[in-house]
XYZ file of C-alpha atoms in Angstrom:
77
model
C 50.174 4.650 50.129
C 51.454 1.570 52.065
C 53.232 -0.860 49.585
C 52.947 -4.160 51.353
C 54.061 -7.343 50.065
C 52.050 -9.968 51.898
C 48.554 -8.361 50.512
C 47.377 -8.141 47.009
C 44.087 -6.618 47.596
C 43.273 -3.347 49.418
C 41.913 -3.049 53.064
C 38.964 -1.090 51.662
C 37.164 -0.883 48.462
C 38.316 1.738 45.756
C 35.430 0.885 43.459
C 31.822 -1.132 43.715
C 33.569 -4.425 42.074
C 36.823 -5.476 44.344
C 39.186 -4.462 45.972
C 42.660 -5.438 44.348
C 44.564 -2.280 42.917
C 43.405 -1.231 39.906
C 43.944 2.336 38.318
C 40.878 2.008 35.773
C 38.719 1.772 38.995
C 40.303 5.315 40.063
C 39.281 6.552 36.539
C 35.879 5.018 37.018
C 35.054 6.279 40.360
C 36.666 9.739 39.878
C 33.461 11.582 40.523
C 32.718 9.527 44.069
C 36.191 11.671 44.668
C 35.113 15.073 43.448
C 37.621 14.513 40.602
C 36.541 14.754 37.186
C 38.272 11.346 35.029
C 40.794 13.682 33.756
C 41.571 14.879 37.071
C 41.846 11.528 38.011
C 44.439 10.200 34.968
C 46.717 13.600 35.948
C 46.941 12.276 39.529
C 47.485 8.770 38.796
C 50.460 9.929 36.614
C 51.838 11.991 38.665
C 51.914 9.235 41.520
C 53.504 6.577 38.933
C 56.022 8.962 38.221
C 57.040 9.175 41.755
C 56.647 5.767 42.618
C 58.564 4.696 39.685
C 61.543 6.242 41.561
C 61.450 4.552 44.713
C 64.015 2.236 44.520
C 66.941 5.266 43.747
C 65.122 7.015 46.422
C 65.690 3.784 48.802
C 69.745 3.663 47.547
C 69.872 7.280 48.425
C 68.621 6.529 51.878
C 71.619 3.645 52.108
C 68.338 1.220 52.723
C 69.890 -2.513 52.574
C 69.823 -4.473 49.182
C 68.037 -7.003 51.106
C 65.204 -4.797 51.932
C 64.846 -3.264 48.724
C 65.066 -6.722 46.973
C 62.220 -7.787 49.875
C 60.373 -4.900 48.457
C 60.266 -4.888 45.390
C 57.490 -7.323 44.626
C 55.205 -4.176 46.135
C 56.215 -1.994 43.466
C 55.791 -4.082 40.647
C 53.297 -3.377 38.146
């Protein structure tokens, strides 16, 4: 993942609709993945748990307060 705050949508399509970022179309298209839905919701989690840490991650990195402010639009939900 490439958070990138001057693009809402995705390069490429996740699902058959759109392409803006949308977790439900993971669940949806789990099987085009070999993932099973369940499958799908573990990894999802397991990435938003990460994610969710980013900016302490960033501070521990000594990453300017500019940058991480500049940022943080890319990370919201």
């Amino acid at each position: 993942m490439n958070p990138n705050i001057d693009k809402a949508k995705h390069a490429l399509n996740l699902d058959t609709i759109d392409n803006y970022p949308q977790v439900d179309g993971l669940i949806t298209t789990a099987e085009s993945y070999e993932l099973t839905p369940n499958q799908a919701k573990l990894i999802t989690s397991e990435v938003f748990e990460v994610v969710r840490t980013w900016e302490a991650v960033a501070r521990e990195l000594v990453i300017p307060r500019a940058e991480i402010e500049l940022m943080r639009s890319a990370f919201l939900q």
